[in-house]
Coordinates of C-alpha atoms in Angstrom, one line a residue:
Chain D
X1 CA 28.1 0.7 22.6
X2 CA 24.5 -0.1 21.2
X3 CA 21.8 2.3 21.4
X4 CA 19.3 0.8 23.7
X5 CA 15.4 0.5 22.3
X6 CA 12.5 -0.2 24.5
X7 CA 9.4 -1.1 22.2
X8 CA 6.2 -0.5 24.1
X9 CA 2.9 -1.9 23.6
X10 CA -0.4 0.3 23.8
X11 CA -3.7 -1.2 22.6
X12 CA -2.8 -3.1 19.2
X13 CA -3.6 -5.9 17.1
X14 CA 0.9 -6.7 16.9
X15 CA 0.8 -5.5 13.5
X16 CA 3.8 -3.1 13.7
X17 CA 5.9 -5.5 15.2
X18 CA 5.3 -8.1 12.6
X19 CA 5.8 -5.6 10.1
X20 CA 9.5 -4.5 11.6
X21 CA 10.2 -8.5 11.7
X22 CA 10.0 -8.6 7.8
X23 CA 12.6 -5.9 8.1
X24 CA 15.2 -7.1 5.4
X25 CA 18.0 -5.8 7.1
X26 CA 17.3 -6.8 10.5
X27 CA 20.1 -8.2 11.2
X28 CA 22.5 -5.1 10.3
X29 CA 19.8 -3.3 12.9
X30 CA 20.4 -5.3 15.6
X31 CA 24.3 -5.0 15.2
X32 CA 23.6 -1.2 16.6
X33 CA 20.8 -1.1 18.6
X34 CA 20.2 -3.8 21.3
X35 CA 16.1 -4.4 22.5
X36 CA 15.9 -4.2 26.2
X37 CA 12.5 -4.7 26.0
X38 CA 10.0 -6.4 23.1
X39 CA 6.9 -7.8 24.0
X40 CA 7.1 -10.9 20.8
X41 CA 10.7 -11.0 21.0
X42 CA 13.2 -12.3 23.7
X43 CA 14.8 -9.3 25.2
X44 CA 16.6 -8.9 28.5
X45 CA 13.7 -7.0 30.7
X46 CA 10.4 -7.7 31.2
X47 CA 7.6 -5.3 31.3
X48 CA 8.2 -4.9 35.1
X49 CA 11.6 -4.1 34.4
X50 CA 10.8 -1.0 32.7
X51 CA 10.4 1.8 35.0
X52 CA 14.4 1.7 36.5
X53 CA 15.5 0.6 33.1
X54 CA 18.5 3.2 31.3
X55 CA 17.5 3.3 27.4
X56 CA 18.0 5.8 24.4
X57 CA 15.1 5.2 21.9
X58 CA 11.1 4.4 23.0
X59 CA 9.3 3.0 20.4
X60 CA 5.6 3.1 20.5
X61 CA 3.2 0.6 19.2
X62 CA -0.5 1.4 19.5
X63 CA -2.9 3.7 20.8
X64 CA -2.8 4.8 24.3
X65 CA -5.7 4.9 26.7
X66 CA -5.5 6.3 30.5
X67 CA -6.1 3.8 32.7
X68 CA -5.5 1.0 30.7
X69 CA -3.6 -2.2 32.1
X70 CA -1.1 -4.3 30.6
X71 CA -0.1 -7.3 33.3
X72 CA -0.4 -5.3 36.7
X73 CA 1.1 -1.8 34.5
X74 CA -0.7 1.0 33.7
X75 CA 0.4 1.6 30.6
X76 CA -0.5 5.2 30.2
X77 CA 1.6 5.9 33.4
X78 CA 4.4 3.8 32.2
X79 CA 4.5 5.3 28.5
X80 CA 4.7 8.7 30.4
X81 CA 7.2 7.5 32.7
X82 CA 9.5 6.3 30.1
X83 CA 8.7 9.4 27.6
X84 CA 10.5 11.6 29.6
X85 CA 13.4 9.5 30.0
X86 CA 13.7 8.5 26.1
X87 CA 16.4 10.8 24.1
X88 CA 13.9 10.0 21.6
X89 CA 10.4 8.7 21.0
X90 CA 9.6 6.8 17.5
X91 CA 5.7 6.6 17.4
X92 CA 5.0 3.4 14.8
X93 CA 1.8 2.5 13.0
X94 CA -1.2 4.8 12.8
X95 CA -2.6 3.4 16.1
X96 CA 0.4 5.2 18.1
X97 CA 0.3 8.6 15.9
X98 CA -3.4 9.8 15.4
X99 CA -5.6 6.6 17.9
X100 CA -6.3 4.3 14.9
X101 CA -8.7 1.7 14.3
X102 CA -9.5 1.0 18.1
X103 CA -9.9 4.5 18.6
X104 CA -13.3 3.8 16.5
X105 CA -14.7 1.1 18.9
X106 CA -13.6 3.3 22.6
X107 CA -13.0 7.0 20.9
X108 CA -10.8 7.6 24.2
X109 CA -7.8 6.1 23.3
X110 CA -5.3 8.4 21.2
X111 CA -2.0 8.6 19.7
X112 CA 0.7 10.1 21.3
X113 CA 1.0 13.7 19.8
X114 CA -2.0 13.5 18.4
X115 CA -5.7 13.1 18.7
X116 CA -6.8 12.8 15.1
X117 CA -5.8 15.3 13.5
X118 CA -6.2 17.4 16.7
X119 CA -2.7 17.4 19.2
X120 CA -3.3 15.2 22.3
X121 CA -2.8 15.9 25.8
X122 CA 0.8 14.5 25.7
X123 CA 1.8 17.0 22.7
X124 CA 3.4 19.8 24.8
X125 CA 5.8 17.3 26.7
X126 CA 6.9 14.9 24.1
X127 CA 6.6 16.8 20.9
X128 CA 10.0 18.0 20.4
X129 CA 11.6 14.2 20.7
X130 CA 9.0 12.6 19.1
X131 CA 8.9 10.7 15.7
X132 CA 5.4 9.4 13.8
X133 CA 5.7 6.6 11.5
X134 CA 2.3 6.0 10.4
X135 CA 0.6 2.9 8.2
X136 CA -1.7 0.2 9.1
X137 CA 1.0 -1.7 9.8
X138 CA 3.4 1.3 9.4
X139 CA 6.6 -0.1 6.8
X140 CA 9.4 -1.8 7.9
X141 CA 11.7 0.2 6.5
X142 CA 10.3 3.4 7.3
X143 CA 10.6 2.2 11.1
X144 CA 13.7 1.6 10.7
X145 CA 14.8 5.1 9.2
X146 CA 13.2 6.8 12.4
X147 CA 15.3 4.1 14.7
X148 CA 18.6 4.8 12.6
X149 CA 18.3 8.7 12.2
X150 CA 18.5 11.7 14.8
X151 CA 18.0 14.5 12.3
X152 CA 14.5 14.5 10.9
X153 CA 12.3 17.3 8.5
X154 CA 9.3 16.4 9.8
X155 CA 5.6 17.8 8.6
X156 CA 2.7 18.8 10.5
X157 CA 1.8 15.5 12.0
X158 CA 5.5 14.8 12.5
X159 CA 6.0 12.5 10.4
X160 CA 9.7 12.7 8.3
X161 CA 9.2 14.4 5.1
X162 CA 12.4 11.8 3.2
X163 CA 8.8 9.4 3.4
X164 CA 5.8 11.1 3.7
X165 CA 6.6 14.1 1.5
X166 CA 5.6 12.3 -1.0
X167 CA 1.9 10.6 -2.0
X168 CA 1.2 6.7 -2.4
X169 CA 0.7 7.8 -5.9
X170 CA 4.1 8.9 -6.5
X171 CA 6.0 5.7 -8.1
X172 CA 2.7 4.0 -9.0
X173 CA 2.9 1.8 -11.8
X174 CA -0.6 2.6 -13.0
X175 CA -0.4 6.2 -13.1
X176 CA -0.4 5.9 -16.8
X177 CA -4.1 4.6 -17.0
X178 CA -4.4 7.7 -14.4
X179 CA -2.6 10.3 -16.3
X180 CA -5.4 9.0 -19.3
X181 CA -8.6 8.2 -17.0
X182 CA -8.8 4.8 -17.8
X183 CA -10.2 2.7 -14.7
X184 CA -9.5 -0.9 -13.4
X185 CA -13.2 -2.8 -13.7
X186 CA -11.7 -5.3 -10.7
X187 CA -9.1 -5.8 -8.0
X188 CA -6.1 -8.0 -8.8
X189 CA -5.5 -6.9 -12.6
X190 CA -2.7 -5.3 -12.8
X191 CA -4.0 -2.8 -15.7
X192 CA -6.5 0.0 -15.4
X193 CA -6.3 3.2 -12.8
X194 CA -8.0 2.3 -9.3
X195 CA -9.2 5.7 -8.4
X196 CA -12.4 6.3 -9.7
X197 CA -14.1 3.4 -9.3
X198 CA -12.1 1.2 -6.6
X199 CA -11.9 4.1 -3.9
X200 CA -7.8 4.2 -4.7
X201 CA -6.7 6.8 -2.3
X202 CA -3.4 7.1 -3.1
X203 CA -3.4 11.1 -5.0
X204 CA -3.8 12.4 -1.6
X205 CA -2.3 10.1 0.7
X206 CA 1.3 10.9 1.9
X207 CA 3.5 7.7 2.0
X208 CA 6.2 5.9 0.2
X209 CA 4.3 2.5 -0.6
X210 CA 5.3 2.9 -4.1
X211 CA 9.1 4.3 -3.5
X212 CA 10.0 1.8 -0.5
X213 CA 8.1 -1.5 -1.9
X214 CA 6.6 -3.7 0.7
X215 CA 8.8 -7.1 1.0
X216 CA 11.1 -5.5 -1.7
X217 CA 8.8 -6.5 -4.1
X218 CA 5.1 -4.9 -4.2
X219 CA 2.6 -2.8 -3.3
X220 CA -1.4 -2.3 -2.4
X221 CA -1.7 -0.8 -5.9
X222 CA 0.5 -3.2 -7.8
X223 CA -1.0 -5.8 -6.7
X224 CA -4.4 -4.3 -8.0
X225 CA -5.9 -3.3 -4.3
X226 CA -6.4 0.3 -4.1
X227 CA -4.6 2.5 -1.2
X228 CA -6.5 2.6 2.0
X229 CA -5.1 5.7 3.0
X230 CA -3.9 4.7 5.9
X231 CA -1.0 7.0 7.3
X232 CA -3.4 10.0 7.2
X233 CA -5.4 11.1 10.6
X234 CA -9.0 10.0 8.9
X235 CA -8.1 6.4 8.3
X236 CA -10.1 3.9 8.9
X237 CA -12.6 5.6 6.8
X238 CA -16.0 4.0 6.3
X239 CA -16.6 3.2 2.6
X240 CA -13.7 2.1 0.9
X241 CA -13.9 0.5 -2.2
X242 CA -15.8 4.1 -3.5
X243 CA -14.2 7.4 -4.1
X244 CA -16.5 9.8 -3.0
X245 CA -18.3 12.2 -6.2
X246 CA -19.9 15.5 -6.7
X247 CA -21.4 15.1 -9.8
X248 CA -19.0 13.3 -11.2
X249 CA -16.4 15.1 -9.8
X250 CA -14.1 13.6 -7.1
X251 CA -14.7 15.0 -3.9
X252 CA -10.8 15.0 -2.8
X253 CA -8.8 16.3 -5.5
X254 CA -5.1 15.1 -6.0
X255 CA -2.8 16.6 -3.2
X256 CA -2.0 20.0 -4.4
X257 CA -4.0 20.1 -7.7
X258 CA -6.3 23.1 -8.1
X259 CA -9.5 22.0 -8.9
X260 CA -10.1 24.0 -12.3
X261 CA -6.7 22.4 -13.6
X262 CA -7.6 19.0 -12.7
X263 CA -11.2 19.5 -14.2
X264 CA -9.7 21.0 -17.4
X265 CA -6.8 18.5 -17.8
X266 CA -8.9 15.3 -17.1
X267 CA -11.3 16.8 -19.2
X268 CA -9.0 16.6 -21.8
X269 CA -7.2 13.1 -21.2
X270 CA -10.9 11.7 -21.4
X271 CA -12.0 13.1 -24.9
X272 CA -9.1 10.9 -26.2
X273 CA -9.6 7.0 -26.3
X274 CA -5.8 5.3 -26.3
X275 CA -6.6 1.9 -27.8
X276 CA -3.2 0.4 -26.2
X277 CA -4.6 1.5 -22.9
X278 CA -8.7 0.6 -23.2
X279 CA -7.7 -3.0 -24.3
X280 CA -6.1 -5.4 -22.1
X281 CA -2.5 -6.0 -22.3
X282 CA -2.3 -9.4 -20.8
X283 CA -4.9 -12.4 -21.0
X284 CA -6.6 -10.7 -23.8
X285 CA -8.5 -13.7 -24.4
Chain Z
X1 CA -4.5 55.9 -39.2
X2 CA -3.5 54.5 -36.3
X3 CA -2.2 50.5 -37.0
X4 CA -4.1 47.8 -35.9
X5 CA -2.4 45.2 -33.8
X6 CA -2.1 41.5 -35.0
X7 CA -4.4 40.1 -31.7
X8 CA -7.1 43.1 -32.7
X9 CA -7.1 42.1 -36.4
X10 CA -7.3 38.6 -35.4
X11 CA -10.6 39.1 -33.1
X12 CA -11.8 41.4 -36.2
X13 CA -11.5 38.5 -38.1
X14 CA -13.1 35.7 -35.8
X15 CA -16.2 38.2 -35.5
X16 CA -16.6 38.6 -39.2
X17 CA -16.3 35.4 -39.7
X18 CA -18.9 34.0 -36.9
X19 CA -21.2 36.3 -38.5
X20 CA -21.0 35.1 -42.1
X21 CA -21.1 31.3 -41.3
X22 CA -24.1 32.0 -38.3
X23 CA -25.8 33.6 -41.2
X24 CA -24.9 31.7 -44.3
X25 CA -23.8 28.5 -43.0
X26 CA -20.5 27.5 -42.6
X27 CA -19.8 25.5 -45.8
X28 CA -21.1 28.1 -47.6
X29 CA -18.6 30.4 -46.5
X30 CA -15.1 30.5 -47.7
X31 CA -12.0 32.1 -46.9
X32 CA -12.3 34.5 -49.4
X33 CA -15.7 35.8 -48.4
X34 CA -14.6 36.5 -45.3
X35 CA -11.6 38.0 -46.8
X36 CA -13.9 40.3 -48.8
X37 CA -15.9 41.3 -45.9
X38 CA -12.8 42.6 -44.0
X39 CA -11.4 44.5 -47.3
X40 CA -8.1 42.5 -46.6
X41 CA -6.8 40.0 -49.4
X42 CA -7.3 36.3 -48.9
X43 CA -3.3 35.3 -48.8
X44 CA -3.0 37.9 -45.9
X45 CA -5.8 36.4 -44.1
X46 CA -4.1 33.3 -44.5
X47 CA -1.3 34.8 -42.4
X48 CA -3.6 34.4 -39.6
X49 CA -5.7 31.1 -39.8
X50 CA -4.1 28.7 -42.3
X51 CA -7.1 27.2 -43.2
X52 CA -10.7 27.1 -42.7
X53 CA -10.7 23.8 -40.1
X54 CA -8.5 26.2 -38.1
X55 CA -10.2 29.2 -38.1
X56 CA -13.5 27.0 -37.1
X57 CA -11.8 25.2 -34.3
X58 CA -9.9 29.3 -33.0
X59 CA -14.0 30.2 -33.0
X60 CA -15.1 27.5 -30.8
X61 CA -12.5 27.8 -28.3
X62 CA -12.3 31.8 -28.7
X63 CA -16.5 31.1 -27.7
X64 CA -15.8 28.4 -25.0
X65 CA -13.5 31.2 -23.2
X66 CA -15.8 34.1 -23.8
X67 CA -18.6 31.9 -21.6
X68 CA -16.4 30.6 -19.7
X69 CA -15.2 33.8 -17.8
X70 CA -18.7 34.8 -17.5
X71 CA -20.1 31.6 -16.0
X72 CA -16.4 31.8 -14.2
X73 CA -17.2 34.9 -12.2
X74 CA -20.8 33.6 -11.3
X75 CA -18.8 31.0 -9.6
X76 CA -17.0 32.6 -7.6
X77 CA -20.0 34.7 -6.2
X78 CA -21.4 34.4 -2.6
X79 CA -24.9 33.4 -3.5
X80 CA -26.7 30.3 -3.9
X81 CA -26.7 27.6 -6.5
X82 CA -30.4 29.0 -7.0
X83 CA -29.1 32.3 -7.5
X84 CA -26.2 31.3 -9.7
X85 CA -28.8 29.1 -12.1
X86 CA -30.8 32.5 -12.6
X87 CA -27.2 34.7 -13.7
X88 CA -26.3 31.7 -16.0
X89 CA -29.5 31.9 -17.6
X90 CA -29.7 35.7 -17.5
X91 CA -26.2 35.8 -19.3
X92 CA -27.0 33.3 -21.7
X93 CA -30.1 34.4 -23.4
X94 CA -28.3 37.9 -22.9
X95 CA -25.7 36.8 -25.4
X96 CA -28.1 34.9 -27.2
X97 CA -29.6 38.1 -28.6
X98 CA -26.3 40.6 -28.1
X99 CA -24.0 38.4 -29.8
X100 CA -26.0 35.6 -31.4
X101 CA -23.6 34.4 -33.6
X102 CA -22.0 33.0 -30.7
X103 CA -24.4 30.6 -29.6
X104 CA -25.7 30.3 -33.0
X105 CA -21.8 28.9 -34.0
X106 CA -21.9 26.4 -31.2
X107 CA -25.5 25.1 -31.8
X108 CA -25.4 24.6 -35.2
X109 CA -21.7 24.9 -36.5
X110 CA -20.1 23.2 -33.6
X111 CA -22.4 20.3 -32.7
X112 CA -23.6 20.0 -36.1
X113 CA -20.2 19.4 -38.3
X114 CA -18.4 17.0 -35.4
X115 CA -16.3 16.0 -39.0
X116 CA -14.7 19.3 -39.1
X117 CA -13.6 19.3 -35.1
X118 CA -12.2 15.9 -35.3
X119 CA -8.9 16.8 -35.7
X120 CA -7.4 19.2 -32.8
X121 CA -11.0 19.5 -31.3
X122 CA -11.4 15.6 -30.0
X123 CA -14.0 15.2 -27.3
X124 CA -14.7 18.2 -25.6
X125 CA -11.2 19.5 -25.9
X126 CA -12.0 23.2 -27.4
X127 CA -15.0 23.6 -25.2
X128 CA -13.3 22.3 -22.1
X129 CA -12.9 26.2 -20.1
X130 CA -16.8 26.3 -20.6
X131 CA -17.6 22.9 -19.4
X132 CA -14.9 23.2 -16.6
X133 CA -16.5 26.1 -15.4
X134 CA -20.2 24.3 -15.6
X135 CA -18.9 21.1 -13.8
X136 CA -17.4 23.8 -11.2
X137 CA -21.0 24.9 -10.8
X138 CA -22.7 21.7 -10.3
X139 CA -19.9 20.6 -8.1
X140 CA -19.9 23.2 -5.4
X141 CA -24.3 22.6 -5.8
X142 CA -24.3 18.7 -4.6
X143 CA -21.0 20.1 -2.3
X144 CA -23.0 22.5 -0.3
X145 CA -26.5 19.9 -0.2
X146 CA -27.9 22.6 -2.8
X147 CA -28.4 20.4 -5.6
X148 CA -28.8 16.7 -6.1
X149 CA -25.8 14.3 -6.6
X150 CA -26.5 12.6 -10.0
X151 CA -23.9 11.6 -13.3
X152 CA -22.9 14.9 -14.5
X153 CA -23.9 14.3 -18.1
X154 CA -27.8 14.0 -17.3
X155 CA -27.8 17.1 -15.4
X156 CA -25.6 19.0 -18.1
X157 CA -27.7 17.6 -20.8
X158 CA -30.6 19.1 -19.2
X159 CA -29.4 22.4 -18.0
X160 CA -27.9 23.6 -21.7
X161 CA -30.3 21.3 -23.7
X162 CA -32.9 23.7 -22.3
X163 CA -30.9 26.5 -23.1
X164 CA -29.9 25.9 -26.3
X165 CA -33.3 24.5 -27.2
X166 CA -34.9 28.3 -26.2
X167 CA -32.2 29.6 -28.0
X168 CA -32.8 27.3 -30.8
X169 CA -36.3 28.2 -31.1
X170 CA -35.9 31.9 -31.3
X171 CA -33.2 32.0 -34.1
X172 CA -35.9 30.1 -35.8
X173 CA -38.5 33.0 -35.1
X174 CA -41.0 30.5 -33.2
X175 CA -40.8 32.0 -29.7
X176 CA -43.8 34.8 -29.4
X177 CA -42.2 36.4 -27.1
X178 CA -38.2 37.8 -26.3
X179 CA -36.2 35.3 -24.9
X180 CA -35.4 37.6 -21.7
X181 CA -39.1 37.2 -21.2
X182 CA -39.0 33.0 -20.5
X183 CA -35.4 33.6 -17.9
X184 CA -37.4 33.7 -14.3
X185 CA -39.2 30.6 -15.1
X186 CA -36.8 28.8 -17.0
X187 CA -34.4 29.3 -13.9
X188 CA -36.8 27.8 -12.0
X189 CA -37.5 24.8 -14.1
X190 CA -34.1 24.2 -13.7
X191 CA -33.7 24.8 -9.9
X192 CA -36.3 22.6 -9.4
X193 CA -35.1 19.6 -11.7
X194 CA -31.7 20.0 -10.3
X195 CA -32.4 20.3 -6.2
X196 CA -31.8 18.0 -3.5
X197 CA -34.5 17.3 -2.4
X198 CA -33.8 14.8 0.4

């Protein structure tokens, strides 16, 4: 028998759901797991369906607010309702983990565990069934690892370690001009490092953009736009475009990286001038 | 007589040899002076620096450390970048006339022969622990609000141009009086170029 999924809407602009439908291997999905309910998809029940309905998996889409209607549903109540009936709750997109980008416009509306980076009202009941997939949209296939697996290492923000272990940086195809401190003077080449003047944020931002490409094929930084950081608790940040200085000095350093060994080492990388690197590759004209 | 171990002899031979070329100049100097000084024959003191352009670029990094763990343990006081601006001056025209070879070396061996420190020594490469620990400095200054954000390379061009201008000025016998003597005001030249001030 399928594993039955109810995917709940909180306030959202649909991105998460039109993420998962890019989902290559949607098909081989839906042979195991059966949608009662999807709000852009047809789907047996209806949102007034949901409170007597007998499911397995609650996904999450968007930030939740108390007191905030969907139809004649408070969804807040309903989300709770269901919560404590799911065998397990997948929270999906960084609207539904940490409040997201409406939370800046009504600062009220959170995720589910958490508040920010602080844990929200809801974290005592649901923590230990709960699952965070952030991303602005969070990745297809990333959603579908936390529909399609029971057993999880998670990190402090629970989300799965197998993804967010790792940084965006990790797998980036520039990280030569990084490694050697040679920037990108634009967006859309596809040579030149976009940290330290684009605002890349990728050396501290956990997620597998560069592991698990987007549409099989690319990436924010492949495609010469530097990471937003969006699966981290202080997206949307204000200022993007800009990575933030002291002096000179980056203000974040790479996740990890003391800060004398990455002043010492970059130190170094920049005294040398790589020819191969400082002239373009392609279009030289 | 107890034997000397090969890092000892080594250091012996780096001070010797700072001294003779902050004295005479360092083209002036050959291996075999140095040799001579130390009472140790020029093929052993081969065995430790295999030529000249090696033993230069040893001295500069050997120098780069020594000021390094200085400035380093400045850093990692609890005091002010006000506070911290006054040590670093302190201890730098306190080697300045301790140990002036030292600063002598980098002002006019170092900066001066960029030809012989092209090899091994690109860039800033052999000073990088001293200028690691200045950019630490400056970057906990604009971190705390202390000092003003600006492009590193106009704030360290004026904090050790300064310096090494006093310093300059005294090996050349012009300043009337002891270098210690210019340290409060000079700190606060610097404080006051350097602070926020919004």
């Amino acid at each position: 028998m399928k594993a039955k999924i109810i995917w709940l809407q909180g306030v959202t602009c649909n991105g998460n759901s039109h993420s998962f439908l890019n989902l290559p291997s949607l098909a081989s999905l839906l042979q195991q797991f059966e949608f009662l309910y999807h709000p852009l998809f047809p789907s047996p029940l209806q949102l007034m369906d949901l409170h007597t309905a007998d499911f397995d998996i609650l996904v999450v889409e968007g930030g939740l607010k108390q007191g905030w209607k969907k139809g004649d549903k408070d969804l807040y109540e309903l989300f709770f309702h269901l919560a404590q009936k799911a065998k397990k709750i997948v929270a999906v997109g960084s609207c539904a983990v940490f409040g997201g980008v409406f939370k800046e416009f009504d600062p009220t509306i959170t995720g589910v565990l958490f508040d920010k980076t602080k844990k929200s009202k809801l974290y005592e009941h649901f923590f230990n069934k709960t699952v965070n997939i952030p991303g602005c949209p969070a990745h297809p296939e990333w959603i579908a690892f936390a529909i399609e697996n029971d057993s999880f290492s998670l990190d402090e923000y629970h989300r799965p370690k197998e993804i967010f272990a790792f940084t965006v940086h990790s797998g980036c195809t520039r990280n030569e001009y990084f490694e050697w401190k040679v920037d990108a003077k634009s967006f859309g080449t596809k040579e030149g490092c976009l940290f330290y003047e684009q605002g890349c944020q990728a050396p501290f931002t956990h997620g597998s953009c560069n592991r698990i490409l987007w549409n099989e094929i690319n990436s924010k930084t492949r495609s010469g736009t530097p990471c937003f950081g969006c699966t981290e608790p202080t997206f949307p940040k204000t200022g993007l475009f800009h990575t933030k200085t002291y002096m000179g000095i980056p203000a974040n350093m790479p996740l990890g990286v003391p800060k004398r060994a990455y002043l010492t080492i970059t130190g170094i990388a920049k005294s040398f001038q790589i020819p191969r690197l400082t002239r373009k590759l392609i279009d030289e004209n | 007589m107890a034997k000397i171990n090969k890092e000892d002899r080594k250091k012996q031979i780096m001070d010797t040899a700072l001294k003779l070329f902050s004295k005479e100049g360092f083209f002036e100097v050959t291996m075999a002076d140095i040799a001579k000084e130390l009472h140790m024959s020029v093929g052993n003191l081969y065995n430790y620096f295999n030529s000249k352009d090696a033993l230069a670029k040893e001295l500069i990094l050997y120098i780069s450390k020594h000021l390094a763990e200085e400035i380093r343990k400045i850093n990692m006081m609890q005091i002010t970048s006000k506070e911290k601006i006054r040590k670093i001056v302190d201890f730098y025209f306190h080697t300045a006339k301790e140990r002036p070879e030292f600063i002598e070396y980098f002002l006019r061996i170092y900066l001066s022969n960029r030809e012989v420190f092209k090899h091994g020594c690109e860039g800033m490469i052999c000073v990088s622990p001293f200028v690691t620990e200045i950019m630490v400095f400056f970057e906990e200054g604009v971190r705390n609000g202390e000092l003003r954000n600006q492009d590193f390379f106009s704030a360290f061009g004026l904090f050790m141009g300064y310096l090494g201008g006093m310093v300059f000025l005294m090996g050349e016998g012009l300043l009337p009086n002891d270098i210690e003597f210019y340290s409060q005001e000079i700190s606060e030249n610097i404080y006051r170029s350097l602070k926020n001030e919004s």
